[in-house]
PDB file of C-alpha atoms in Angstrom:
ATOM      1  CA  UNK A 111      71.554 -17.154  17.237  1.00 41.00           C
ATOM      2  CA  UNK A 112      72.155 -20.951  16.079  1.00 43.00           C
ATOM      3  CA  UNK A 113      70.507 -23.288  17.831  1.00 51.00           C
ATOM      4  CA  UNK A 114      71.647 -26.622  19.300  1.00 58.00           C
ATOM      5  CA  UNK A 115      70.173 -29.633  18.108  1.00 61.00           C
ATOM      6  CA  UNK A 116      68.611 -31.803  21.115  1.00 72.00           C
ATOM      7  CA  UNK A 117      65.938 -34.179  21.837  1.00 80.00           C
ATOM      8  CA  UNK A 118      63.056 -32.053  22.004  1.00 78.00           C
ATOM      9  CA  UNK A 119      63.727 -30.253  18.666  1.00 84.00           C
ATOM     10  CA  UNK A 120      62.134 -30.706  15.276  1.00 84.00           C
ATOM     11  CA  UNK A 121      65.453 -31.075  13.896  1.00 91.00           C
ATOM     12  CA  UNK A 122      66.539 -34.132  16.076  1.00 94.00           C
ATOM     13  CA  UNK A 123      63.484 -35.870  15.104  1.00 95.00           C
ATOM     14  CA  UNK A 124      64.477 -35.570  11.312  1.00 95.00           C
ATOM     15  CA  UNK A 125      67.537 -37.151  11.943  1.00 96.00           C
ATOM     16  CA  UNK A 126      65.937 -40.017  13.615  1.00 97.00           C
ATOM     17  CA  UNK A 127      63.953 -40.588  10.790  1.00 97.00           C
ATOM     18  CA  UNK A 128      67.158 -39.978   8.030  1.00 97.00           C
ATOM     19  CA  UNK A 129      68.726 -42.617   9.854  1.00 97.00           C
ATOM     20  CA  UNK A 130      65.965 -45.252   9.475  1.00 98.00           C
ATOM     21  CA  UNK A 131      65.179 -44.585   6.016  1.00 98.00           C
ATOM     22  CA  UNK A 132      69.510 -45.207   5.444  1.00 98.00           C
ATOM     23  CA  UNK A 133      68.857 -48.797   7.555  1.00 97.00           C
ATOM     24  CA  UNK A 134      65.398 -49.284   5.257  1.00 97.00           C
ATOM     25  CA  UNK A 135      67.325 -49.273   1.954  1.00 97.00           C
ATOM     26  CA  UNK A 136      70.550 -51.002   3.405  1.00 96.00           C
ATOM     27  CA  UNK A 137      68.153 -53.858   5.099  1.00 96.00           C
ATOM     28  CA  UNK A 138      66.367 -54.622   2.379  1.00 97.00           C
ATOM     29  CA  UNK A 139      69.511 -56.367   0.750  1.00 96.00           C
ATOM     30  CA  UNK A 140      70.113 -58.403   3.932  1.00 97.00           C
ATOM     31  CA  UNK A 141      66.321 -59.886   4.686  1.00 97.00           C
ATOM     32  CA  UNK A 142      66.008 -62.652   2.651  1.00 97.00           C
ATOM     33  CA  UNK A 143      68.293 -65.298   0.777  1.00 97.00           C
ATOM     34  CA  UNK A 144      67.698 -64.097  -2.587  1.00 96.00           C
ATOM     35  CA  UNK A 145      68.659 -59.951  -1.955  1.00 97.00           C
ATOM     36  CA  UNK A 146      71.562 -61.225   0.027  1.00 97.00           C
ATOM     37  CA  UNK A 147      72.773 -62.588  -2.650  1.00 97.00           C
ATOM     38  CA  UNK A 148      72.707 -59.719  -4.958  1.00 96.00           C
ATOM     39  CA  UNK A 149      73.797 -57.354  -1.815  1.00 96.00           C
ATOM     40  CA  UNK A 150      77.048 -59.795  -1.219  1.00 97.00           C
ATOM     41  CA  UNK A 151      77.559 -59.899  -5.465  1.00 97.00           C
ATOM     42  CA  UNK A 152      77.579 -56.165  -4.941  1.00 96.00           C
ATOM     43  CA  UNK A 153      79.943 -55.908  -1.729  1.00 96.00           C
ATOM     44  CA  UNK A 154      82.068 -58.757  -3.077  1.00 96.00           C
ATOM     45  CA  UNK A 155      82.072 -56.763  -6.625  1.00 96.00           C
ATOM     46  CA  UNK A 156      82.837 -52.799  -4.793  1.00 96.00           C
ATOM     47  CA  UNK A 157      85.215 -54.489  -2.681  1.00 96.00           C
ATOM     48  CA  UNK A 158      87.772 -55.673  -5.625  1.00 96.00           C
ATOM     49  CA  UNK A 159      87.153 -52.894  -7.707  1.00 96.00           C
ATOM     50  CA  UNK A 160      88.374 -50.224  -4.838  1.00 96.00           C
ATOM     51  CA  UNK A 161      91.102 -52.687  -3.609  1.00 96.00           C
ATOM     52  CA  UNK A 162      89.576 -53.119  -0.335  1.00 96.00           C
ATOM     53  CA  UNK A 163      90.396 -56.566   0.357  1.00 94.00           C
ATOM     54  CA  UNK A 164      88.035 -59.642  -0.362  1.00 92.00           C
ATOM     55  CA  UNK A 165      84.601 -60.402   0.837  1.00 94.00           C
ATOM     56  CA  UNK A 166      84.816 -63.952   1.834  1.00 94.00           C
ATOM     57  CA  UNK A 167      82.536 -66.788   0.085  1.00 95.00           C
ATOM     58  CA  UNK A 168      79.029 -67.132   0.715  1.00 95.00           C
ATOM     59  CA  UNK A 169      77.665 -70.420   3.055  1.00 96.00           C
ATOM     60  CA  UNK A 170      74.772 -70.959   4.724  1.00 97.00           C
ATOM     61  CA  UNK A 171      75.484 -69.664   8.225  1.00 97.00           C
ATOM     62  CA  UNK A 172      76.540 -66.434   6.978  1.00 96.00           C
ATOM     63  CA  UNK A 173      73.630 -65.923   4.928  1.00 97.00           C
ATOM     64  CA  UNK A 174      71.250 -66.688   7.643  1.00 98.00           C
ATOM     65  CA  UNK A 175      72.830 -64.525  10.124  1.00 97.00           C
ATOM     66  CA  UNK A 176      72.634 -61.697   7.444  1.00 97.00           C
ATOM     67  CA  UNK A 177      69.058 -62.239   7.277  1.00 98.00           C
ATOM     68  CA  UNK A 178      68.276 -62.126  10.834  1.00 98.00           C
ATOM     69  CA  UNK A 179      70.334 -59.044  11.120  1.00 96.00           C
ATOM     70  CA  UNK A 180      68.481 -57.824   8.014  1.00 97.00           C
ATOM     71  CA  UNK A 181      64.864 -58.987   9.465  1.00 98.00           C
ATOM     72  CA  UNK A 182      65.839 -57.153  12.700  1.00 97.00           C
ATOM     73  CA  UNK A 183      66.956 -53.568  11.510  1.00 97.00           C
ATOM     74  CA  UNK A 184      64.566 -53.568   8.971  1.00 98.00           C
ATOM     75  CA  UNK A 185      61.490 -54.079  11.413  1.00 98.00           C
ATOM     76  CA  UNK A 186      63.511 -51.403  13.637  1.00 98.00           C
ATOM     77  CA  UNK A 187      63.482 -49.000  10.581  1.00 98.00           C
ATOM     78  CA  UNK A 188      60.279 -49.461   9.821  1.00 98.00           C
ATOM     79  CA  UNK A 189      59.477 -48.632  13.662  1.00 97.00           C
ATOM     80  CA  UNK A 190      61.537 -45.311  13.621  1.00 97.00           C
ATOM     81  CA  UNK A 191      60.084 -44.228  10.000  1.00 97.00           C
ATOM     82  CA  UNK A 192      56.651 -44.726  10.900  1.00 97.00           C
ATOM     83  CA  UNK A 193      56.401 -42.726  14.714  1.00 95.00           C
ATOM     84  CA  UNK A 194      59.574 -40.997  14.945  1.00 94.00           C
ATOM     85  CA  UNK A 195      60.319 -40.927  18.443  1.00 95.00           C
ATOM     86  CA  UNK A 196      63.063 -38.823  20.253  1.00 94.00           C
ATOM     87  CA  UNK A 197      63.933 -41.850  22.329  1.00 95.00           C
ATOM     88  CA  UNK A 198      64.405 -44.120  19.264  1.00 96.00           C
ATOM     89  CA  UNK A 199      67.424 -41.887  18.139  1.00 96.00           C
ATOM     90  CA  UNK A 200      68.731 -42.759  21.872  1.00 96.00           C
ATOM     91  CA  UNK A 201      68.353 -46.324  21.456  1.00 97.00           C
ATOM     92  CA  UNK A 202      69.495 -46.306  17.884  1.00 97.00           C
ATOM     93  CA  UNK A 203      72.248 -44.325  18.845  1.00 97.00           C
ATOM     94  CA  UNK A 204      73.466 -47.104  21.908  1.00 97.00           C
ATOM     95  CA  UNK A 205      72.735 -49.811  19.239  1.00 97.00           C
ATOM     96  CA  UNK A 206      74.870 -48.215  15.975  1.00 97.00           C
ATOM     97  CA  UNK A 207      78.031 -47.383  18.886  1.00 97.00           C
ATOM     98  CA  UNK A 208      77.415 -51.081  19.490  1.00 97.00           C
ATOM     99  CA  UNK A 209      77.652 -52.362  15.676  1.00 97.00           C
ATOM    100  CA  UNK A 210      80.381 -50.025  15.324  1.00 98.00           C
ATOM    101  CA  UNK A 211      82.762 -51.905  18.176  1.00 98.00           C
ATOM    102  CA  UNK A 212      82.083 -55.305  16.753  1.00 97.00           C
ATOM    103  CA  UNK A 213      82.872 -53.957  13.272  1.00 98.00           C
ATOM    104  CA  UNK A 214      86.132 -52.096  14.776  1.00 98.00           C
ATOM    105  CA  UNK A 215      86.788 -55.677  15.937  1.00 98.00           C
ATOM    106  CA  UNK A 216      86.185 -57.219  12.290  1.00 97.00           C
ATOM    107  CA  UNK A 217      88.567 -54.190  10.736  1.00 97.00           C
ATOM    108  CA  UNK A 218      91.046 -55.503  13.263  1.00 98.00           C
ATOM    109  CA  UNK A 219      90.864 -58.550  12.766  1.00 97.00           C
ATOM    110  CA  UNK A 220      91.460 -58.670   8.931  1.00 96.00           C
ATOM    111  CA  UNK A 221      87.766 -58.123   7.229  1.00 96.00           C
ATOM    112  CA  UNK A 222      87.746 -56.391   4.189  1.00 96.00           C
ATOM    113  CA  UNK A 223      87.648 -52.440   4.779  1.00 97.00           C
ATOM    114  CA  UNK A 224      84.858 -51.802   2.791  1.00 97.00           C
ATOM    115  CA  UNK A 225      83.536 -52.393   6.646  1.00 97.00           C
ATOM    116  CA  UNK A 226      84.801 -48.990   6.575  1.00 97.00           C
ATOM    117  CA  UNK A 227      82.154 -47.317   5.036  1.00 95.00           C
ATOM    118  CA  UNK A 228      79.293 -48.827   6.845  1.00 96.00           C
ATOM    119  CA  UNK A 229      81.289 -47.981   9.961  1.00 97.00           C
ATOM    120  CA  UNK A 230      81.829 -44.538   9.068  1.00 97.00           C
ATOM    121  CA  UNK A 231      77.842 -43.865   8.553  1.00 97.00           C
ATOM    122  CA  UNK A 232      77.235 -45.815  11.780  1.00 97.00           C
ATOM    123  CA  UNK A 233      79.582 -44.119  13.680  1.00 98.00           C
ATOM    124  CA  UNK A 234      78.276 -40.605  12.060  1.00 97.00           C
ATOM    125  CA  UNK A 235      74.524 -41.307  13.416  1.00 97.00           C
ATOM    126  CA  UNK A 236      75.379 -43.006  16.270  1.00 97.00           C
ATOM    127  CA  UNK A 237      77.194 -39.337  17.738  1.00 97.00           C
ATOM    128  CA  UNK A 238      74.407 -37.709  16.250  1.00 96.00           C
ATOM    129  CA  UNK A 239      71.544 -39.216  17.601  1.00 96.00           C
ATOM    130  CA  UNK A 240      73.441 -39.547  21.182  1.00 96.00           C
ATOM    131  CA  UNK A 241      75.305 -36.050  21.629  1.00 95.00           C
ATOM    132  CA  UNK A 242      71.883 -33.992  21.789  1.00 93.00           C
ATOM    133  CA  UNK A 243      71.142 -36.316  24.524  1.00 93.00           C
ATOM    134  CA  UNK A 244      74.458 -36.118  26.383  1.00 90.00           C
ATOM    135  CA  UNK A 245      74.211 -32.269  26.186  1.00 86.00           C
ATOM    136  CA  UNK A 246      70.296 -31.902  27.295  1.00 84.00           C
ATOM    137  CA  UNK A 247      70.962 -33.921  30.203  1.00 75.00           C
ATOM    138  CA  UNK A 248      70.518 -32.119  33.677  1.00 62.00           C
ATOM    139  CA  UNK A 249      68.687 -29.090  31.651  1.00 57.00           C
ATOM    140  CA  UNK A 250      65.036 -28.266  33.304  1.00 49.00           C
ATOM    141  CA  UNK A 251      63.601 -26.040  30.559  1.00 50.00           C
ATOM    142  CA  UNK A 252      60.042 -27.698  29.695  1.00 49.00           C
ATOM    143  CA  UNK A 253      60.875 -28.572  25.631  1.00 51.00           C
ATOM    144  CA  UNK A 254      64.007 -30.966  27.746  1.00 50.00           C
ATOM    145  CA  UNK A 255      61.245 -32.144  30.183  1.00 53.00           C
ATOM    146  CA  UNK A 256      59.221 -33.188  27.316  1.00 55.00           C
ATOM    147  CA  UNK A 257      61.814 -35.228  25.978  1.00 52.00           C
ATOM    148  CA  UNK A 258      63.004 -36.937  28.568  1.00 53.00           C
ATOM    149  CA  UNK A 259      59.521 -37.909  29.367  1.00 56.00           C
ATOM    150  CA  UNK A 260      59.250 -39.693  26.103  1.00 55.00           C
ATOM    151  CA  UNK A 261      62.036 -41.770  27.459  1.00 55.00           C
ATOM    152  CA  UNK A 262      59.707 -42.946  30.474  1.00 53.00           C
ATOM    153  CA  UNK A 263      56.507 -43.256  28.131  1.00 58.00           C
ATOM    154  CA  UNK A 264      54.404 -41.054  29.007  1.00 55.00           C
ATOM    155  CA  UNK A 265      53.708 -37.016  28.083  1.00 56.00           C
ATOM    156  CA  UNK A 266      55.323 -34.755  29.790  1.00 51.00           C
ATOM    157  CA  UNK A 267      52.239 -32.945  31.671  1.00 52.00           C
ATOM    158  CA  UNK A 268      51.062 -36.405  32.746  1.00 54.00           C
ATOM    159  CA  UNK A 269      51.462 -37.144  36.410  1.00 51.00           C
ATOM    160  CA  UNK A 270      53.784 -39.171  37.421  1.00 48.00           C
ATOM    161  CA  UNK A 271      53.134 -42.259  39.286  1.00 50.00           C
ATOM    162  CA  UNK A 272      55.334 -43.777  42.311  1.00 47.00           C
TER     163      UNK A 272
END
């Protein structure tokens, strides 16, 4: 018999924590000035060599709203890596379907499509962390219980408090 992934499972949990370590390693070129640089050389470089369209110029605004987004995620990462929680992969999972509209809306509106491949691993986690959540909901078995408790922070034989 196979078994379907969901919250409570060991095998959820691991892909919470593959999905930080990919944001750890992708962050890291977006947290400060410097890596950005070298992370947009790289884009800007993978970009013309595939033919995916040009990565435009780097100024000052973009850069700093790289590193914010890189300070952010990479905290977030760090969060996930460190205590793996079942609920992280159902926040991460609202937050990567998020990142992947606005970079839908950068695709459509003319960015190069080497968006495409962060999209495509965002997209990937973001149904995989969020379908095992979908799926348990409504189910009363006590490994389900257990999850969803973790969702309103506390264990699931605690009592619970009106």
């Amino acid at each position: 018999m196979i078994r379907s992934v969901t919250p409570a499972r060991p095998g959820y949990v691991r892909v919470v924590r593959v999905s930080a370590w990919y944001d750890l390693v992708i962050a890291i070129g977006f947290v400060t000035p410097w890596t950005y640089v070298s992370m947009h050389d790289a884009l800007s470089f993978t970009a013309e060599a595939w033919g995916l369209g040009a990565v435009p110029e780097l100024d000052l605004w973009q850069t700093l709203y790289a590193n914010l987004m890189g300070s952010v995620v990479l905290i977030w990462s760090v969060l996930r890596v460190v205590r793996t929680l079942p609920v992280y992969g159902l926040f991460d999972g609202v937050g990567r379907i998020l990142f992947s509209a606005w970079m839908a809306y950068a695709l459509a509106h003319g960015a190069s499509r080497i968006v495409w491949l962060f999209l495509g691993v965002e997209l990937a986690f973001g149904v995989a962390q969020l379908v095992p959540w979908w799926r348990s909901r409504g189910v009363d078995d006590p490994a389900h219980a257990h999850a969803r408790a973790h969702v309103h922070g506390r264990p699931a034989d605690a009592p619970v408090r009106p």
